[in-house]
Coordinates of C-alpha atoms in Angstrom, one line a residue:
Chain O
M446 CA 130.9 101.4 133.1
S447 CA 130.7 100.9 136.8
T448 CA 132.2 98.1 138.4
V449 CA 128.7 96.6 139.5
S450 CA 127.2 96.9 136.1
R451 CA 130.5 95.6 134.4
T452 CA 130.4 92.5 136.8
L453 CA 126.8 92.1 135.9
A454 CA 127.5 92.2 132.2
Q455 CA 130.4 90.0 132.3
S456 CA 128.4 87.3 134.1
I457 CA 125.7 87.6 131.5
V458 CA 128.1 87.3 128.6
Q459 CA 130.0 84.5 130.3
H460 CA 126.9 82.7 131.2
R461 CA 126.8 79.3 129.5
A462 CA 123.4 79.8 128.0
T463 CA 124.5 83.0 126.2
K464 CA 126.1 81.3 123.2
P465 CA 123.0 78.8 122.4
V466 CA 120.8 82.0 123.0
L467 CA 122.8 84.0 120.4
F468 CA 122.8 80.9 118.1
V469 CA 119.0 80.7 118.1
A470 CA 118.5 84.6 117.7
A471 CA 120.8 84.6 114.7
L472 CA 118.7 81.9 113.0
I473 CA 115.6 84.3 113.3
P474 CA 116.2 86.2 110.2
V475 CA 116.5 83.1 107.9
T476 CA 113.6 81.6 109.8
L477 CA 111.2 84.6 108.9
L478 CA 112.3 84.7 105.6
T479 CA 111.4 81.0 105.1
I480 CA 108.1 81.7 106.5
G481 CA 107.8 84.6 104.2
V482 CA 108.7 82.5 101.2
V483 CA 106.0 79.7 102.1
Q484 CA 103.3 82.2 102.9
H485 CA 104.0 84.5 100.0
T486 CA 104.4 87.5 102.2
L487 CA 107.7 88.7 100.6
G488 CA 105.8 91.2 98.4
P489 CA 105.5 91.5 94.6
N490 CA 109.1 90.7 94.0
P491 CA 109.7 87.8 96.5
A492 CA 113.2 86.9 94.8
E493 CA 114.5 90.5 95.0
T494 CA 113.3 90.7 98.7
L495 CA 114.8 87.5 99.5
I496 CA 118.2 88.1 98.1
R497 CA 118.5 91.6 99.3
S498 CA 117.3 90.7 102.8
L499 CA 120.0 88.2 103.1
G500 CA 122.6 90.5 101.9
D501 CA 121.3 92.9 104.6
W502 CA 121.7 90.4 107.3
T503 CA 125.3 89.3 106.0
L504 CA 126.3 92.9 106.3
R505 CA 124.7 93.2 109.7
F506 CA 126.5 90.1 111.1
L507 CA 129.8 91.4 109.5
C508 CA 129.5 94.5 111.3
L509 CA 128.5 92.7 114.7
T510 CA 131.8 90.6 114.2
L511 CA 134.0 93.5 113.5
A512 CA 132.5 95.2 116.5
V513 CA 133.4 92.5 119.0
T514 CA 137.1 93.5 119.7
P515 CA 136.4 97.4 120.0
L516 CA 133.6 96.6 122.2
R517 CA 135.5 94.3 124.3
Q518 CA 138.2 97.0 124.7
W519 CA 136.0 99.8 125.3
T520 CA 133.7 97.9 127.8
G521 CA 136.4 95.8 129.4
L522 CA 134.1 92.8 129.0
T523 CA 136.7 90.4 127.9
A524 CA 134.1 87.4 127.7
L525 CA 132.7 88.9 124.6
A526 CA 135.6 87.4 122.7
R527 CA 133.9 83.8 122.9
L528 CA 131.1 85.2 120.8
R529 CA 133.1 86.4 117.8
R530 CA 133.7 83.2 116.1
M531 CA 129.9 82.5 116.1
L532 CA 129.0 85.9 114.8
G533 CA 131.8 85.4 112.2
L534 CA 130.4 82.1 111.0
F535 CA 126.7 83.4 110.8
T536 CA 128.2 86.0 108.5
V537 CA 129.5 83.4 106.2
F538 CA 126.2 81.5 106.5
Y539 CA 124.0 84.4 105.5
A540 CA 126.8 85.2 102.8
A541 CA 126.3 81.7 101.5
L542 CA 122.6 82.0 101.4
H543 CA 122.8 85.5 99.6
F544 CA 124.9 84.1 96.8
S545 CA 122.9 80.9 96.6
T546 CA 119.6 82.8 96.1
Y547 CA 121.0 85.1 93.5
A548 CA 122.6 82.1 91.8
V549 CA 119.2 80.1 91.9
F550 CA 116.7 82.9 91.6
D551 CA 118.2 85.7 89.7
M552 CA 120.3 83.5 87.4
G553 CA 118.5 80.1 87.4
L554 CA 121.9 78.3 88.2
V555 CA 122.9 78.8 84.7
W556 CA 126.7 78.9 85.5
P557 CA 127.9 80.5 82.2
D558 CA 125.6 83.3 82.8
I559 CA 126.8 83.7 86.4
V560 CA 130.4 83.9 85.3
R561 CA 129.5 86.4 82.5
D562 CA 127.5 88.2 85.2
I563 CA 130.7 88.5 87.5
A564 CA 132.6 89.7 84.6
K565 CA 130.2 92.3 83.5
R566 CA 128.9 93.8 86.7
P567 CA 131.6 95.2 88.9
F568 CA 129.3 95.0 92.1
I569 CA 128.8 91.3 91.6
L570 CA 132.5 90.9 91.0
V571 CA 133.6 92.6 94.5
G572 CA 130.6 90.8 96.1
S573 CA 132.0 87.2 94.8
A574 CA 135.6 88.4 95.8
A575 CA 134.2 89.2 99.5
F576 CA 132.5 85.9 99.6
L577 CA 135.5 84.0 98.4
L578 CA 137.7 85.7 100.9
L579 CA 135.2 84.6 103.7
L580 CA 135.7 80.9 102.8
P581 CA 139.3 80.2 104.1
L582 CA 138.3 82.3 107.3
A583 CA 135.5 79.9 107.7
A584 CA 137.5 76.9 107.1
T585 CA 140.0 77.9 109.6
S586 CA 137.8 79.0 112.4
F587 CA 138.0 75.7 114.2
N588 CA 140.2 75.1 117.1
R589 CA 142.5 72.4 115.3
A590 CA 143.0 75.0 112.6
I591 CA 144.1 77.8 114.9
R592 CA 146.6 75.3 116.6
W593 CA 147.7 74.1 113.0
L594 CA 148.4 77.6 111.8
G595 CA 149.7 79.2 114.9
P596 CA 148.3 82.3 116.6
A597 CA 150.5 84.7 114.7
R598 CA 149.8 83.2 111.2
W599 CA 146.0 82.8 112.1
Q600 CA 145.8 86.4 113.1
R601 CA 147.4 87.7 110.0
L602 CA 145.0 85.4 107.9
H603 CA 141.7 86.6 109.7
R604 CA 142.9 90.2 109.1
A605 CA 141.5 89.5 105.7
V606 CA 138.0 90.2 107.2
Y607 CA 139.0 93.9 106.9
A608 CA 139.1 93.4 103.1
V609 CA 135.9 91.7 103.4
G610 CA 134.4 94.8 105.1
L611 CA 135.6 97.1 102.5
L612 CA 134.5 94.8 99.5
A613 CA 131.1 94.4 101.2
I614 CA 130.5 98.1 101.3
L615 CA 131.7 98.7 97.8
H616 CA 129.5 95.8 96.7
F617 CA 126.4 97.5 98.5
F618 CA 127.4 101.0 97.1
W619 CA 127.6 99.9 93.5
M620 CA 124.4 97.9 93.7
R621 CA 122.5 101.0 94.8
A622 CA 124.3 103.3 92.4
G623 CA 122.1 102.3 89.6
K624 CA 119.2 104.0 91.3
R625 CA 121.3 106.5 93.2
N626 CA 119.7 105.1 96.5
F627 CA 122.6 105.8 98.9
G628 CA 121.0 106.3 102.3
E629 CA 121.6 103.0 103.8
V630 CA 124.9 102.7 102.1
A631 CA 126.2 105.8 104.1
V632 CA 125.0 104.3 107.5
Y633 CA 126.7 101.0 107.0
G634 CA 129.6 102.7 105.5
A635 CA 130.0 105.0 108.6
I636 CA 129.7 101.9 110.7
V637 CA 132.5 99.8 108.8
A638 CA 134.7 103.0 108.6
L639 CA 134.5 103.4 112.3
L640 CA 135.0 99.9 113.1
L641 CA 138.2 99.6 110.8
G642 CA 139.3 103.1 111.6
W643 CA 139.4 101.8 115.3
R644 CA 142.1 99.1 114.1
V645 CA 143.9 101.9 112.2
V646 CA 144.2 104.2 115.2
R647 CA 145.3 101.1 117.4
A648 CA 148.0 100.1 115.0
T649 CA 149.5 103.6 114.7
R650 CA 149.1 104.5 118.4
G651 CA 149.9 101.1 119.8
A652 CA 147.7 98.5 121.6
R653 CA 148.9 100.2 125.1
Y654 CA 146.8 103.3 124.2
F655 CA 143.6 101.3 124.2
M656 CA 144.6 99.3 127.3
K657 CA 145.0 102.5 129.0
L658 CA 141.8 103.8 128.0
G659 CA 140.0 100.5 128.9
S660 CA 141.7 100.9 132.5
H661 CA 140.1 104.5 132.6
S662 CA 136.7 103.1 132.2
A663 CA 137.5 100.4 134.5
K664 CA 137.8 103.0 137.2
G665 CA 134.2 104.1 136.2
Chain N
M610 CA 92.2 81.1 69.5
L611 CA 93.6 80.5 66.1
L612 CA 94.3 84.2 65.4
L613 CA 96.8 84.5 68.4
K614 CA 100.6 84.0 67.0
D615 CA 103.0 82.1 69.0
R616 CA 105.5 84.6 70.2
G617 CA 107.2 82.2 72.5
F618 CA 105.3 82.4 75.4
V619 CA 101.7 81.0 76.5
H620 CA 98.9 83.6 75.4
P621 CA 96.0 82.7 77.9
V622 CA 92.6 83.6 76.5
A623 CA 90.7 86.6 77.6
S624 CA 88.4 84.7 79.9
E625 CA 91.8 84.0 82.2
I626 CA 92.1 87.5 82.9
T627 CA 91.7 87.8 86.6
P628 CA 88.3 89.6 87.4
R629 CA 88.6 92.8 89.5
A630 CA 86.7 91.2 92.3
V631 CA 89.2 88.5 92.7
F632 CA 92.1 91.1 92.8
A633 CA 90.4 92.8 95.5
A634 CA 89.7 89.6 97.3
R635 CA 93.4 88.7 97.0
R636 CA 94.2 91.9 98.5
R637 CA 92.0 91.3 101.6
W638 CA 93.5 87.7 101.8
L639 CA 97.2 89.1 101.7
V640 CA 96.2 91.6 104.4
A641 CA 95.0 89.0 106.5
I642 CA 98.0 86.7 106.5
G643 CA 100.4 89.7 106.4
A644 CA 100.1 89.7 110.3
L645 CA 103.6 88.1 110.3
G646 CA 105.2 90.9 108.2
A647 CA 104.9 94.3 107.0
L648 CA 102.8 93.5 104.1
G649 CA 99.4 94.0 106.1
P650 CA 99.7 97.4 107.2
R651 CA 101.6 98.3 103.8
L652 CA 98.7 97.2 101.8
A653 CA 96.3 98.9 104.1
R654 CA 98.1 102.1 103.6
A655 CA 98.4 101.4 100.0
G656 CA 94.8 101.2 99.7
A657 CA 94.3 104.3 101.6
A658 CA 96.3 106.1 99.0
S659 CA 94.3 104.7 96.2
N660 CA 91.4 107.0 94.9
G661 CA 89.1 104.2 94.3
A662 CA 86.6 105.9 92.2
P663 CA 85.5 104.0 89.1
L664 CA 86.5 105.2 85.7
P665 CA 84.5 103.4 82.9
S666 CA 86.0 102.8 79.6
A667 CA 85.5 100.8 76.3
R668 CA 87.9 98.2 75.4
S669 CA 90.5 99.8 72.9
A670 CA 90.5 98.9 69.2
V671 CA 94.1 100.3 68.7
A672 CA 96.6 97.7 67.3
G673 CA 98.5 96.1 70.2
A674 CA 96.6 97.8 72.8
I675 CA 95.3 94.6 74.6
T676 CA 97.7 92.0 75.5
M677 CA 96.5 88.5 76.3
E678 CA 98.9 87.7 79.0
K679 CA 97.8 87.4 82.6
V680 CA 97.3 90.8 84.3
T681 CA 99.3 91.6 87.4
P682 CA 97.1 91.5 90.6
L683 CA 96.1 95.1 91.6
A684 CA 97.8 94.6 95.3
D685 CA 101.2 94.3 93.6
A686 CA 100.8 97.0 91.0
I687 CA 99.8 99.6 93.8
S688 CA 102.4 98.5 96.4
Y689 CA 105.6 98.1 94.2
N690 CA 106.3 101.4 92.8
N691 CA 109.3 103.6 91.8
Y692 CA 108.1 107.3 92.5
Y693 CA 111.3 108.6 94.1
E694 CA 109.3 112.0 95.0
F695 CA 107.8 110.0 97.8
G696 CA 111.0 108.0 98.8
T697 CA 113.2 105.6 97.1
D698 CA 112.0 102.2 98.4
K699 CA 109.4 100.2 96.2
S700 CA 107.1 100.4 99.3
D701 CA 107.6 104.1 99.9
P702 CA 105.1 105.7 97.4
A703 CA 102.2 103.5 98.7
Q704 CA 103.0 104.7 102.5
H705 CA 103.6 108.4 101.5
A706 CA 101.5 109.2 98.6
H707 CA 98.4 109.9 100.5
A708 CA 99.8 113.4 100.8
L709 CA 99.3 114.2 97.2
K710 CA 96.5 116.5 96.4
T711 CA 95.1 115.7 93.1
R712 CA 92.3 118.2 93.1
P713 CA 92.4 120.9 92.0
W714 CA 94.8 119.9 89.2
S715 CA 95.8 121.7 86.2
V716 CA 98.0 120.9 83.2
S717 CA 99.7 123.7 81.2
I718 CA 100.1 122.9 77.5
E719 CA 102.7 125.4 76.3
G720 CA 105.5 126.0 73.9
E721 CA 105.5 125.5 70.3
V722 CA 101.7 125.2 69.8
K723 CA 99.3 127.6 68.2
K724 CA 96.7 127.0 71.2
P725 CA 98.6 127.2 74.4
I726 CA 96.2 126.4 77.2
A727 CA 95.8 125.4 80.8
L728 CA 93.3 122.4 81.3
S729 CA 91.9 121.3 84.4
I730 CA 92.0 117.7 85.2
D731 CA 88.1 117.6 84.6
D732 CA 88.4 119.0 81.3
L733 CA 91.1 116.5 80.4
L734 CA 88.8 113.6 81.8
K735 CA 86.2 114.8 79.2
L736 CA 88.3 115.5 76.2
A737 CA 88.2 112.1 74.5
P738 CA 86.6 108.7 75.2
M739 CA 88.1 106.8 77.9
E740 CA 89.8 103.4 76.6
E741 CA 91.0 100.3 78.3
R742 CA 94.3 99.2 77.4
I743 CA 96.3 96.2 78.6
Y744 CA 99.9 97.0 78.3
R745 CA 103.1 95.4 79.4
L746 CA 105.1 97.6 81.5
R747 CA 108.9 97.0 81.5
C748 CA 111.3 98.7 84.4
V749 CA 114.8 99.1 83.6
E750 CA 115.6 97.5 86.6
G751 CA 114.7 94.0 85.1
W752 CA 111.0 93.4 86.3
S753 CA 107.8 93.8 84.5
M754 CA 103.9 93.8 85.1
V755 CA 100.9 93.8 82.9
I756 CA 98.6 96.5 83.9
P757 CA 95.1 97.5 82.5
W758 CA 95.3 101.3 82.1
V759 CA 92.4 103.6 81.2
G760 CA 93.0 106.7 79.2
Y761 CA 93.2 107.9 75.6
S762 CA 95.8 108.5 73.1
L763 CA 97.9 111.6 73.8
S764 CA 97.4 112.3 70.2
E765 CA 93.9 113.3 70.9
L766 CA 95.3 116.2 73.1
I767 CA 98.0 117.1 70.8
R768 CA 95.9 117.6 67.7
R769 CA 93.6 120.0 69.7
V770 CA 96.5 122.2 70.7
E771 CA 98.0 122.3 67.1
P772 CA 101.7 122.1 67.4
T773 CA 103.6 124.5 64.9
G774 CA 106.2 123.2 62.5
N775 CA 108.8 124.0 65.1
A776 CA 107.6 121.3 67.5
K777 CA 110.0 118.4 67.1
Y778 CA 109.8 117.1 70.7
V779 CA 107.4 117.1 73.6
Q780 CA 108.6 117.5 77.2
F781 CA 106.6 116.2 80.2
V782 CA 107.1 117.7 83.7
T783 CA 105.9 116.0 87.0
L784 CA 104.7 118.0 89.8
A785 CA 107.6 118.9 92.3
D786 CA 105.9 120.3 95.5
R787 CA 107.9 120.0 98.7
A788 CA 104.9 120.4 100.9
Q789 CA 103.5 117.0 99.7
M790 CA 106.5 115.3 98.5
P791 CA 108.9 114.1 101.1
G792 CA 111.5 112.6 98.8
L793 CA 112.2 116.0 97.2
T794 CA 114.7 116.8 99.9
S795 CA 116.9 114.1 98.4
S796 CA 119.2 115.0 95.7
V797 CA 118.9 111.6 94.1
L798 CA 117.5 113.2 91.1
D799 CA 117.2 116.8 90.0
W800 CA 113.7 118.2 90.4
P801 CA 111.1 118.3 88.9
Y802 CA 111.1 115.1 87.1
V803 CA 111.3 115.7 83.5
E804 CA 110.7 113.2 80.5
G805 CA 110.4 113.7 76.8
L806 CA 109.4 112.1 73.5
R807 CA 110.0 112.8 69.9
I808 CA 106.9 114.1 68.3
D809 CA 106.2 111.0 66.2
E810 CA 106.5 108.9 69.5
A811 CA 104.2 111.3 71.2
M812 CA 101.7 111.2 68.3
H813 CA 101.7 107.4 68.2
P814 CA 98.4 105.9 69.0
L815 CA 99.9 103.5 71.8
T816 CA 101.2 106.5 73.8
L817 CA 98.5 106.8 76.3
L818 CA 97.5 109.7 78.3
T819 CA 96.4 107.8 81.5
F820 CA 93.9 108.6 84.1
G821 CA 93.0 105.3 85.5
M822 CA 94.1 101.5 86.0
Y823 CA 92.1 98.4 86.8
G824 CA 88.7 100.4 86.0
Q825 CA 89.3 103.0 88.5
L826 CA 91.1 106.5 88.9
L827 CA 94.8 106.3 89.4
P828 CA 96.1 105.7 92.8
N829 CA 98.4 108.4 93.9
Q830 CA 101.3 106.2 94.0
N831 CA 100.9 105.2 90.5
G832 CA 100.9 108.9 89.3
A833 CA 97.6 110.3 89.9
P834 CA 95.7 112.2 88.6
L835 CA 97.2 111.9 85.2
R836 CA 100.4 110.3 83.8
L837 CA 101.8 109.1 80.6
V838 CA 102.3 105.5 79.6
V839 CA 104.8 104.4 76.7
P840 CA 104.6 100.8 76.8
W841 CA 107.7 100.2 74.4
K842 CA 110.1 102.3 76.5
Y843 CA 111.5 101.5 80.0
G844 CA 108.9 102.4 82.7
F845 CA 110.8 105.5 83.8
K846 CA 109.9 107.3 80.5
S847 CA 106.3 107.4 81.5
G848 CA 106.1 110.3 83.7
K849 CA 103.6 110.6 86.6
S850 CA 101.3 113.3 87.9
L851 CA 101.9 115.7 85.0
V852 CA 101.6 119.4 85.3
K853 CA 103.2 120.6 82.2
I854 CA 103.5 119.5 78.6
R855 CA 105.7 121.6 76.6
F856 CA 106.4 121.5 72.8
V857 CA 109.9 122.2 71.9
E858 CA 112.3 122.4 69.0
K859 CA 115.3 120.6 70.6
Q860 CA 115.6 117.3 72.3
P861 CA 114.7 118.0 75.9
A862 CA 116.8 117.0 78.9
T863 CA 115.3 113.8 80.8
S864 CA 115.9 113.3 84.5
W865 CA 117.7 109.9 84.3
S866 CA 119.6 111.0 81.4
L867 CA 121.0 114.1 83.4
A868 CA 121.6 111.8 86.4
A869 CA 123.7 109.1 84.4
P870 CA 124.0 109.8 80.9
D871 CA 126.0 106.8 79.9
E872 CA 123.3 104.6 81.6
Y873 CA 119.9 106.2 80.5
G874 CA 119.4 107.6 77.2
F875 CA 116.7 109.8 75.7
Y876 CA 115.1 107.1 73.7
S877 CA 115.2 104.3 76.4
N878 CA 113.5 101.8 74.1
V879 CA 113.2 98.4 75.5
N880 CA 115.8 96.4 73.8
P881 CA 117.3 93.1 74.9
N882 CA 120.3 93.5 72.5
V883 CA 121.4 96.8 74.3
D884 CA 122.6 96.1 77.7
H885 CA 122.6 98.6 80.5
P886 CA 126.2 99.3 81.3
R887 CA 126.1 97.5 84.4
W888 CA 123.4 94.6 83.9
S889 CA 122.0 92.8 80.9
Q890 CA 118.7 93.7 79.7
A891 CA 118.1 90.2 77.9
S892 CA 115.7 89.0 80.5
E893 CA 113.1 90.2 83.0
R894 CA 111.2 89.0 85.9
R895 CA 107.3 89.0 85.4
L896 CA 105.9 90.1 88.9
G897 CA 102.6 89.0 90.5
E898 CA 102.9 85.3 89.3
G899 CA 103.2 84.5 93.1
D900 CA 105.9 82.0 92.5
L901 CA 109.4 82.5 94.1
F902 CA 110.5 79.8 91.5
A903 CA 109.1 81.1 88.4
K904 CA 111.9 81.6 86.0
K905 CA 112.8 84.9 84.3
R906 CA 111.4 85.4 80.8
P907 CA 113.4 86.7 77.7
T908 CA 112.7 90.5 77.2
L909 CA 111.2 91.3 73.8
M910 CA 112.4 93.9 71.4
F911 CA 110.3 97.1 72.1
N912 CA 108.8 95.2 74.8
G913 CA 106.7 93.3 72.2
Y914 CA 105.4 96.2 70.5
E915 CA 108.0 96.1 67.4
P916 CA 105.0 95.6 65.0
Q917 CA 103.5 98.7 66.0
V918 CA 106.5 101.1 66.7
G919 CA 109.4 99.4 64.9
S920 CA 109.1 101.8 61.9
L921 CA 109.7 104.7 64.1
Y922 CA 113.3 103.7 64.3
A923 CA 114.0 102.3 61.0
G924 CA 117.6 102.8 60.0
M925 CA 118.5 104.2 63.5
D926 CA 121.5 102.8 65.5
L927 CA 119.7 101.5 68.5
K928 CA 123.0 101.0 70.4
K929 CA 124.0 104.8 69.7
F930 CA 120.7 106.0 70.2
F931 CA 119.8 104.2 73.4

């Protein structure tokens, strides 16, 4: 990335309007889906469309969140870091909607049935596990929590998001396995593998490897 | 209506069955407000894939052939389909099935029969009087529809070809043409799609050789130009776009059973007491009611056709022969 384009990108990302714009943009999917519900344009099986669309967006925001750090290292745009928390919290937001719509429209909020479903259906079990893992991450995303935990403990806790990524892909894979419909699973699986693999390489080769790479691109 | 037995859900009267003109009007309405989402262009394409030609019929007198429940809107029945030869998404068949060429079309009747023959679709359309049957359709995925099919009992065809004493089963083969079916490049299933019935299931009056729905010829995405409908079994047993009907001695292979033998059995009778290994079959979502908040309903034994077909399975362990 040339110095000119990086400076421009940096100033866009750092701009104080960027976070509000991203916030509004992240609400577009749920807004469109709500409009779809009201106007009956979600197709013949609106409950299924709603639950699955919300699941899709959860996975997308999860991938975006996981992409922040590699992208930051790769482009040298350190300002991207300030967007990570918002993306992570939107992941939890969509996950909560995905789980709630499943509980309400698929299971009629009958909790004994939901518990039985979790026990009977492996893909619901791993999905619930992924969602439960996200909750402490959301709870400790605020500045006071970061200070209370201390940076080292906070970072170790938040590495749980890697497990969430793997559980999410497994959840998606098993859900599609019933009808052997694996195209999209393969795409998201590849993305998550790439994003997690990046962490593995960094851990084995050392952070300095990536800093050197970053400085190469800084030279343009 | 004093003659209706309360089976646990409301039986509307026949006058509540939505007239065809209203189906079509709803379709236009949905297209109009579909400007926001994908529904508009999807329905337009779905309409294009429909053949549209009327197929007159008389109301069937076969026991169990006409349900009094609310018929699913045509727009839903032609835009929400599992027809993997045209793609695995529910909206794929409506988008891609226009490529299917339904004329000329020939069905080969072969195997353990005294009179094997290849019949053209036009021969088959004239073979027996067309009946209208309003059947429940229950998909293994857990949703259901109520569809007014047009056809005649498969037994009309079977009688004419005179199966031999060795004909214990019937196999149904769907078209598998790479030129017309983009989904065939995927190995999600082995192609061609094959299904099968026991000979007594095939001879049952409710087993319908189907040529139309909603008073017109079958749309491509629903299995044009002819398909099977076996209402007491999960929907995947009802093979579409048939090219071959073979009479065989041994239980034939069926596509979903080959793909996942512990999940899909040969019989696949609708049974709320026999769960799919990975989900319950005790309830289903009736589509086309238009209401997101509509509750799921309990699934009925043999999809509600127990009085008509229960005797076929007397004494059979339905958990073992699923």
